[in-house]
Every structure is written in C-alpha cells, then in structure tokens.
PDB file of C-alpha atoms in Angstrom:
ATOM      1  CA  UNK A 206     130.503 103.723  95.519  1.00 56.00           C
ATOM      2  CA  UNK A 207     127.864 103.143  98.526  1.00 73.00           C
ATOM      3  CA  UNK A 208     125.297 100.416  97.474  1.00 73.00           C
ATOM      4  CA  UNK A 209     121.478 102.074  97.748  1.00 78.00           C
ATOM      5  CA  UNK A 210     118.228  99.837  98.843  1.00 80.00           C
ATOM      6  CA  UNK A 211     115.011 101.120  98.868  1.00 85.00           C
ATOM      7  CA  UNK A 212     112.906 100.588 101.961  1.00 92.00           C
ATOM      8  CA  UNK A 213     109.327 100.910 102.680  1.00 94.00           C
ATOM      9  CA  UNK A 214     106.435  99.713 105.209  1.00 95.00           C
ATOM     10  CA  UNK A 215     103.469  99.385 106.024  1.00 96.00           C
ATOM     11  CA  UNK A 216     101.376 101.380 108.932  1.00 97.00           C
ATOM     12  CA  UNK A 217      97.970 100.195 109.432  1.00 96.00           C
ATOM     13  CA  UNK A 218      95.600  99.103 112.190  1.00 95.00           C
ATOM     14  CA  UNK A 219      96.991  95.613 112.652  1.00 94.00           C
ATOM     15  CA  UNK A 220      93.668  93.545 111.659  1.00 92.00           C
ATOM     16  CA  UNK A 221      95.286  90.315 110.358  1.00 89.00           C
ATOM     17  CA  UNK A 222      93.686  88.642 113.385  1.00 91.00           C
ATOM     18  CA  UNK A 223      90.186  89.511 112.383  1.00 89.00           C
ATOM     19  CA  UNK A 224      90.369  86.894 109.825  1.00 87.00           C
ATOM     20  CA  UNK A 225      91.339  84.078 111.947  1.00 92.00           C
ATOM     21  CA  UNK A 226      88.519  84.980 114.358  1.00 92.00           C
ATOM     22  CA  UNK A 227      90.138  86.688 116.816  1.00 93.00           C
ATOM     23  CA  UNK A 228      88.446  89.547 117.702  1.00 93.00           C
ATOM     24  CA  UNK A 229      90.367  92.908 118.206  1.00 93.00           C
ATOM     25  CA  UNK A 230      88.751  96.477 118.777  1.00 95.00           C
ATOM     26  CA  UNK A 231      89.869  99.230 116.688  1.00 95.00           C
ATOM     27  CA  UNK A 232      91.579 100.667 119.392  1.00 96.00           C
ATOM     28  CA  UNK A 233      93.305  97.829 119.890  1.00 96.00           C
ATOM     29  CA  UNK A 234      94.330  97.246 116.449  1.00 96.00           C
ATOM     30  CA  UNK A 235      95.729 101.002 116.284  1.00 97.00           C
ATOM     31  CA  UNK A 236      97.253 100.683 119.297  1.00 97.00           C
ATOM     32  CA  UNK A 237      99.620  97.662 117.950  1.00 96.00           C
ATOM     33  CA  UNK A 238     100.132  99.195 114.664  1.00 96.00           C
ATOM     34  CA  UNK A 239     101.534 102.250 116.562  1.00 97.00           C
ATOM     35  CA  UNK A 240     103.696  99.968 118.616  1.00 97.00           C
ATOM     36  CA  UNK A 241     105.305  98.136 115.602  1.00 96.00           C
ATOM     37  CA  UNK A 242     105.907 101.863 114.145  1.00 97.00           C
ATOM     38  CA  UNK A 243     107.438 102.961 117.352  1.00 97.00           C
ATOM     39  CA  UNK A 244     109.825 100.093 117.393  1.00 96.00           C
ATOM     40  CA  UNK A 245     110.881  99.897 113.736  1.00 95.00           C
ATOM     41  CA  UNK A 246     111.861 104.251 113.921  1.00 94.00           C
ATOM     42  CA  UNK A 247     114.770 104.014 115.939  1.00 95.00           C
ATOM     43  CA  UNK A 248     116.498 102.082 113.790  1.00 92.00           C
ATOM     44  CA  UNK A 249     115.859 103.920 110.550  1.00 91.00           C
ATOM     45  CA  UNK A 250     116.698 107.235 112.479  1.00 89.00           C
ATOM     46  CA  UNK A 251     120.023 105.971 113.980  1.00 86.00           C
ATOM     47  CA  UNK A 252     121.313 104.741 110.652  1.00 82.00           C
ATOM     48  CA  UNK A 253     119.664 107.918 108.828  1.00 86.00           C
ATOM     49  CA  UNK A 254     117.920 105.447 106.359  1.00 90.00           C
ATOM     50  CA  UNK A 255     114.817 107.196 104.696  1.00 93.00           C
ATOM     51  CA  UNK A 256     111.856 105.238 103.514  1.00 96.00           C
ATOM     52  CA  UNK A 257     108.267 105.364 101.950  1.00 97.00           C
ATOM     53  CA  UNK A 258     105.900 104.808 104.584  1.00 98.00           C
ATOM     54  CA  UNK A 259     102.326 103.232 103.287  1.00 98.00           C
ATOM     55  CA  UNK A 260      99.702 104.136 105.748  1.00 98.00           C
ATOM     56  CA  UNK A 261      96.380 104.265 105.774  1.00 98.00           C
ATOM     57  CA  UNK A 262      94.625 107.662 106.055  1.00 98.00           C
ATOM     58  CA  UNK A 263      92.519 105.804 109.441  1.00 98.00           C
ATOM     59  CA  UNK A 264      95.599 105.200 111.054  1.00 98.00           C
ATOM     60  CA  UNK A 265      96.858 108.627 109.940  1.00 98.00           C
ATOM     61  CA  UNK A 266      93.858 110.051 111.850  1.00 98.00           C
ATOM     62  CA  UNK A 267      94.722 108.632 115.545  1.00 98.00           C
ATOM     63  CA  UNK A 268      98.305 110.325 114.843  1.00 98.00           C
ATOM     64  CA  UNK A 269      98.318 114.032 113.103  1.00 97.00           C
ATOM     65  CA  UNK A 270     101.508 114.795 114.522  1.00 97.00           C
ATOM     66  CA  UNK A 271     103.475 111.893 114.142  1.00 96.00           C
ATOM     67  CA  UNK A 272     102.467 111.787 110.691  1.00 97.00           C
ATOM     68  CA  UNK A 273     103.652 115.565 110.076  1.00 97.00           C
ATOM     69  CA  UNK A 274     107.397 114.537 111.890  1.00 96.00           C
ATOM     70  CA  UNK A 275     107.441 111.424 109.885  1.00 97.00           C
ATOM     71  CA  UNK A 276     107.327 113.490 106.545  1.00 97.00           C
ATOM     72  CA  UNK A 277     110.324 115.804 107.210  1.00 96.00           C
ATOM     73  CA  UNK A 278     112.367 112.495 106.926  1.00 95.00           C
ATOM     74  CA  UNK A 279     110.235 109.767 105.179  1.00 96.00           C
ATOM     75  CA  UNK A 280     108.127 109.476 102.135  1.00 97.00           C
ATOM     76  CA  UNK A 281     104.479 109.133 103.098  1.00 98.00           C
ATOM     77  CA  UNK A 282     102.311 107.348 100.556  1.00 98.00           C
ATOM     78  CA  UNK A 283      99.016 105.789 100.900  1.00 98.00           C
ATOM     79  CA  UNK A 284      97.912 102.359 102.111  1.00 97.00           C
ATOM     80  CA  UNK A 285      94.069 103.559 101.186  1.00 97.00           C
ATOM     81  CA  UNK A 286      91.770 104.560 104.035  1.00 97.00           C
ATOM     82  CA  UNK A 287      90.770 101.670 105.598  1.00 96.00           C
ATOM     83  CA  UNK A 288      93.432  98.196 105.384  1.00 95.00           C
ATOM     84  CA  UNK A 289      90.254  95.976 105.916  1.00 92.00           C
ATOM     85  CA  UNK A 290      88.002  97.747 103.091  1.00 92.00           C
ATOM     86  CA  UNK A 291      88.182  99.420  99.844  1.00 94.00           C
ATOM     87  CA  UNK A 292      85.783 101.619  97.669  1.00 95.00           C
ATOM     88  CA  UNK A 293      87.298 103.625  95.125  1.00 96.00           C
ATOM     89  CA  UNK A 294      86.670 106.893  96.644  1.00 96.00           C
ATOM     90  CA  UNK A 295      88.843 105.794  99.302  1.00 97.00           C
ATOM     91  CA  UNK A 296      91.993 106.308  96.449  1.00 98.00           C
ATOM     92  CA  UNK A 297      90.932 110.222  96.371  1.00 98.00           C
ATOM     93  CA  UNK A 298      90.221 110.372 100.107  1.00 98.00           C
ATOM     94  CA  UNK A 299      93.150 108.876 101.700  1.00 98.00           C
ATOM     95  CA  UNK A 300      95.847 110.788  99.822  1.00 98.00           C
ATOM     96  CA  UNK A 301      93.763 114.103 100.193  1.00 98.00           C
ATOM     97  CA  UNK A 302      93.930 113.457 104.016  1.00 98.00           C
ATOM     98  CA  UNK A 303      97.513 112.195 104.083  1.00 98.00           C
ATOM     99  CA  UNK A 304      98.844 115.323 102.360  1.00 98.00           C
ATOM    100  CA  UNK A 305      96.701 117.678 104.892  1.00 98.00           C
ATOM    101  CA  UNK A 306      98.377 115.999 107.685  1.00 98.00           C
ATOM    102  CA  UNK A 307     101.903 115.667 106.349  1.00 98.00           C
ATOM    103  CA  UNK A 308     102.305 118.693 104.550  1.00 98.00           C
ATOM    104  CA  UNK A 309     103.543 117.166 101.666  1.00 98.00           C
ATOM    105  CA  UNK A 310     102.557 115.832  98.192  1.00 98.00           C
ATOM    106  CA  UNK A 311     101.162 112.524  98.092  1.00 98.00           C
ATOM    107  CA  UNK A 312     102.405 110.449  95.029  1.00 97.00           C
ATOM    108  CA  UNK A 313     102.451 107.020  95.461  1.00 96.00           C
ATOM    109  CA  UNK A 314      99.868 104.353  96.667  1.00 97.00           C
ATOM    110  CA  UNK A 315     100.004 100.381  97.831  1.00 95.00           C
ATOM    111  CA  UNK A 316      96.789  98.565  98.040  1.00 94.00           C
ATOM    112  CA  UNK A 317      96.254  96.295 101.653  1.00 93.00           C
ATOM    113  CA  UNK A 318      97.195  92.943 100.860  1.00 86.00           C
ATOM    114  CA  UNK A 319      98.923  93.653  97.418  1.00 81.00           C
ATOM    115  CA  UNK A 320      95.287  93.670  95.660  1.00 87.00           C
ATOM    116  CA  UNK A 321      95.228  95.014  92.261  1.00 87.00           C
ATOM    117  CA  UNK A 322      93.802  97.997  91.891  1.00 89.00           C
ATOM    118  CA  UNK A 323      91.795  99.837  88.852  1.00 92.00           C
ATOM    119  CA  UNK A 324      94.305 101.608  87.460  1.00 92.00           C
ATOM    120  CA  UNK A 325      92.383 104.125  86.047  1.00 95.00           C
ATOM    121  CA  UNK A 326      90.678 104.748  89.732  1.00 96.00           C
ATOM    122  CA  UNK A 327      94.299 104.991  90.845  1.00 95.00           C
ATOM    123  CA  UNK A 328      95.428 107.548  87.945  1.00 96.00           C
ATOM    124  CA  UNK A 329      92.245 109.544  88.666  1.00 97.00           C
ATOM    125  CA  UNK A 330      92.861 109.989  92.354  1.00 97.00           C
ATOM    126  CA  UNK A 331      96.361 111.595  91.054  1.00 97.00           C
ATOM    127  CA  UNK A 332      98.730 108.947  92.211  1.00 97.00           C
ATOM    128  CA  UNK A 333     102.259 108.955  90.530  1.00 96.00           C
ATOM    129  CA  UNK A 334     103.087 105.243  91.086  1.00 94.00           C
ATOM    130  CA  UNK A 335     101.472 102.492  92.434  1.00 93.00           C
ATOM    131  CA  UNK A 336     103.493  99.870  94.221  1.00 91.00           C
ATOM    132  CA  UNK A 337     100.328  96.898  94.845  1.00 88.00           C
ATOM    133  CA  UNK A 338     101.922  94.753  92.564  1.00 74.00           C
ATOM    134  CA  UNK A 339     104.048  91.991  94.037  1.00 63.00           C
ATOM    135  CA  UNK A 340     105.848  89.928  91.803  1.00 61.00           C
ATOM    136  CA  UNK A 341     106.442  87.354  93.968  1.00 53.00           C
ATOM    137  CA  UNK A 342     103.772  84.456  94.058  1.00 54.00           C
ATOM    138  CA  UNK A 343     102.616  84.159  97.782  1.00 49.00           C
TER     139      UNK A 343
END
C-alpha cells in the first residue's frame, strides 16, 4: 500500500518584510508571491501530487486565470482577502470571490499567520473546515 501525505500552501502577497521595516509596494509583494508559486508548481505537477492551495482572494485578483487552471488539479481554499488585515466580512468575501474565479466550491479556510478565528464568523461565511490552528508552539 502507497503511503498518502497531505500537502498544502500558502499564496499571498509576500508582506513579511513590512514588519521588519522594509518597505515593499503591493506590486512588489504580488509579484514575489507569484514567483514562489511559479517555482513550487513544477514540482507538484511532475510528481502529480495534488494539494490545497490557501490564497488570498487579493492575490487571487492579479491572477483570474491561473487561479481557474490551478483548480482543475488543486484544492483552492481561502487565506482571507487581505494576508496583512482581517475584518470578518473578509471570511464571506474571499471565498465568494475565490469560487467565481475557480469555478469550484470553496470549503475550507486558513487564517494569515495561524490567528484564531471566530468560529462562528467562519461557520457563517459557509466554510467546511478551518485549518488556522497550528498545534505546534512557534
């Protein structure tokens, strides 16, 4: 029997440096979020390794089409709209946009930075899971 792992990423505007100071423009921060995308694909698509992408609905909005060919062969769930701010309308928003732009349902969610969301904001927006929760002290 063939051993199974689940796999699954996050795709964001890559704004990690904002909090050290270090200014990037959104542009830039989409562009290097796209890049790390663009390298990690290969490798799932040589192997034929599915995965749940997490990405959030602004990133989702610089790349329509990717994000439709990414959900013929990956799971697309939602990193909320924005990976540097929350509101909870953003729940509601960012899987409404994700599933215009992939085609598909949108069921499960993972909040930026592993914050804990209000689950009952979560269940309301008519996510199936939420994967935010990391186990692991960091």
């Amino acid at each position: 029997m063939k051993g199974q792992i689940l796999l699954s990423f996050d795709v964001e505007e890559f704004d990690i440096p904002l909090e050290y100071g270090h200014n990037l423009t959104m542009e830039e921060q989409i562009a290097i979020g796209k890049e790390g995308l663009n390298n990690l694909m290969p490798m799932l698509d040589a192997e034929g390794v599915g995965c749940t992408l997490f990405i959030t609905a602004n990133f989702a909005e610089h790349f329509p089409n990717e994000i439709k060919f990414l959900a013929e062969k990956h799971e697309i769930a939602s990193h909320t709209y924005y990976h540097s701010k929350f509101e909870n309308e953003d729940l509601s928003k960012s899987k409404k946009l994700l599933e215009e732009l992939s085609g598909k349902t949108v069921s499960g969610l993972r909040m930026p930075r592993m914050q804990q969301p209000d689950i009952s904001e979560v269940v309301k927006a008519g996510f199936l899971y939420d994967s935010s929760i990391n186990p692991t002290w960091i």
